[in-house]
Amino acid sequence: TNEEILHALDPTAQIYLLQGALEIERNNTRNARRFLDSAIATEFNVQNSSKYQFLSAQCSLLNANYPESIAQFERALKSGKLSQSD
């Protein structure tokens, strides 16, 4: 499976973020959140990145957790490092 291949590659936090983004596109927030948590487990400081905050905000938005989503979008924007590719 894709997950077995991912683990065999010794994934980085960025790969987990990419997997999380794919799950968000599929509206599968449970798996997306799991990949975001794996990104933190791999590289703890990734949670401070604009990309992580943006993806986490999207998960919160899809789960109708609007206050958390707004706060996370604001953190992503305030970092000043959010690019169009994020």
C-alpha positions as a Markdown table, in Angstrom:
| # | Residue | x | y | z |
|---|---|---|---|---|
| 1 | Thr | 0.0 | 0.0 | 0.0 |
| 2 | Asn | 1.0 | 3.6 | -0.2 |
| 3 | Glu | 1.5 | 3.8 | 3.5 |
| 4 | Glu | 3.9 | 0.9 | 3.5 |
| 5 | Ile | 5.9 | 2.5 | 0.7 |
| 6 | Leu | 5.9 | 5.8 | 2.6 |
| 7 | His | 7.3 | 4.2 | 5.7 |
| 8 | Ala | 10.0 | 2.3 | 3.7 |
| 9 | Leu | 11.3 | 5.6 | 2.4 |
| 10 | Asp | 12.0 | 6.9 | 5.9 |
| 11 | Pro | 9.8 | 10.0 | 5.3 |
| 12 | Thr | 10.6 | 13.5 | 6.3 |
| 13 | Ala | 8.1 | 16.0 | 7.9 |
| 14 | Gln | 7.7 | 17.5 | 4.4 |
| 15 | Ile | 6.5 | 14.2 | 3.0 |
| 16 | Tyr | 4.0 | 13.8 | 5.8 |
| 17 | Leu | 2.7 | 17.4 | 5.1 |
| 18 | Leu | 2.3 | 16.5 | 1.4 |
| 19 | Gln | 0.4 | 13.3 | 2.4 |
| 20 | Gly | -1.7 | 15.4 | 4.7 |
| 21 | Ala | -2.5 | 17.9 | 1.9 |
| 22 | Leu | -3.6 | 15.0 | -0.3 |
| 23 | Glu | -6.0 | 13.7 | 2.4 |
| 24 | Ile | -7.4 | 17.2 | 2.8 |
| 25 | Glu | -8.1 | 17.3 | -0.9 |
| 26 | Arg | -10.0 | 14.0 | -0.5 |
| 27 | Asn | -11.9 | 15.6 | 2.5 |
| 28 | Asn | -10.5 | 12.9 | 4.7 |
| 29 | Thr | -9.6 | 15.0 | 7.8 |
| 30 | Arg | -9.0 | 12.0 | 10.0 |
| 31 | Asn | -6.1 | 10.7 | 7.9 |
| 32 | Ala | -4.9 | 14.3 | 7.2 |
| 33 | Arg | -4.7 | 15.0 | 10.9 |
| 34 | Arg | -2.8 | 11.7 | 11.4 |
| 35 | Phe | -0.2 | 12.7 | 8.8 |
| 36 | Leu | 0.1 | 16.1 | 10.3 |
| 37 | Asp | 0.8 | 14.5 | 13.7 |
| 38 | Ser | 3.4 | 12.3 | 12.0 |
| 39 | Ala | 5.1 | 15.3 | 10.7 |
| 40 | Ile | 5.4 | 16.7 | 14.2 |
| 41 | Ala | 6.7 | 13.4 | 15.5 |
| 42 | Thr | 9.3 | 13.4 | 12.8 |
| 43 | Glu | 10.3 | 17.1 | 13.2 |
| 44 | Phe | 8.8 | 18.8 | 16.2 |
| 45 | Asn | 9.4 | 22.4 | 15.0 |
| 46 | Val | 7.4 | 21.8 | 11.8 |
| 47 | Gln | 4.3 | 22.8 | 13.7 |
| 48 | Asn | 5.6 | 26.4 | 13.7 |
| 49 | Ser | 5.8 | 26.4 | 9.9 |
| 50 | Ser | 3.3 | 28.3 | 7.8 |
| 51 | Lys | 2.6 | 25.2 | 5.7 |
| 52 | Tyr | 1.7 | 23.1 | 8.8 |
| 53 | Gln | -0.5 | 25.9 | 10.2 |
| 54 | Phe | -2.3 | 26.3 | 6.8 |
| 55 | Leu | -2.9 | 22.6 | 6.5 |
| 56 | Ser | -4.1 | 22.3 | 10.1 |
| 57 | Ala | -6.4 | 25.3 | 9.5 |
| 58 | Gln | -7.9 | 23.5 | 6.5 |
| 59 | Cys | -8.5 | 20.4 | 8.6 |
| 60 | Ser | -10.2 | 22.5 | 11.3 |
| 61 | Leu | -12.3 | 24.3 | 8.7 |
| 62 | Leu | -13.5 | 21.0 | 7.2 |
| 63 | Asn | -14.4 | 19.8 | 10.7 |
| 64 | Ala | -16.4 | 23.0 | 11.2 |
| 65 | Asn | -14.1 | 24.2 | 14.0 |
| 66 | Tyr | -14.2 | 27.8 | 12.8 |
| 67 | Pro | -12.5 | 29.6 | 15.8 |
| 68 | Glu | -9.5 | 27.2 | 15.6 |
| 69 | Ser | -9.4 | 27.5 | 11.8 |
| 70 | Ile | -9.3 | 31.3 | 11.9 |
| 71 | Ala | -6.5 | 31.3 | 14.5 |
| 72 | Gln | -4.4 | 28.9 | 12.5 |
| 73 | Phe | -4.9 | 30.8 | 9.2 |
| 74 | Glu | -3.9 | 34.0 | 11.0 |
| 75 | Arg | -0.7 | 32.3 | 12.4 |
| 76 | Ala | 0.1 | 31.0 | 8.9 |
| 77 | Leu | -0.3 | 34.5 | 7.4 |
| 78 | Lys | 1.6 | 36.3 | 10.2 |
| 79 | Ser | 4.6 | 34.1 | 9.6 |
| 80 | Gly | 5.1 | 36.0 | 6.4 |
| 81 | Lys | 6.4 | 32.9 | 4.8 |
| 82 | Leu | 3.2 | 31.5 | 3.2 |
| 83 | Ser | 3.9 | 31.0 | -0.4 |
| 84 | Gln | 1.4 | 30.5 | -3.2 |
| 85 | Ser | 2.5 | 26.8 | -3.5 |
| 86 | Asp | 1.4 | 26.3 | 0.2 |
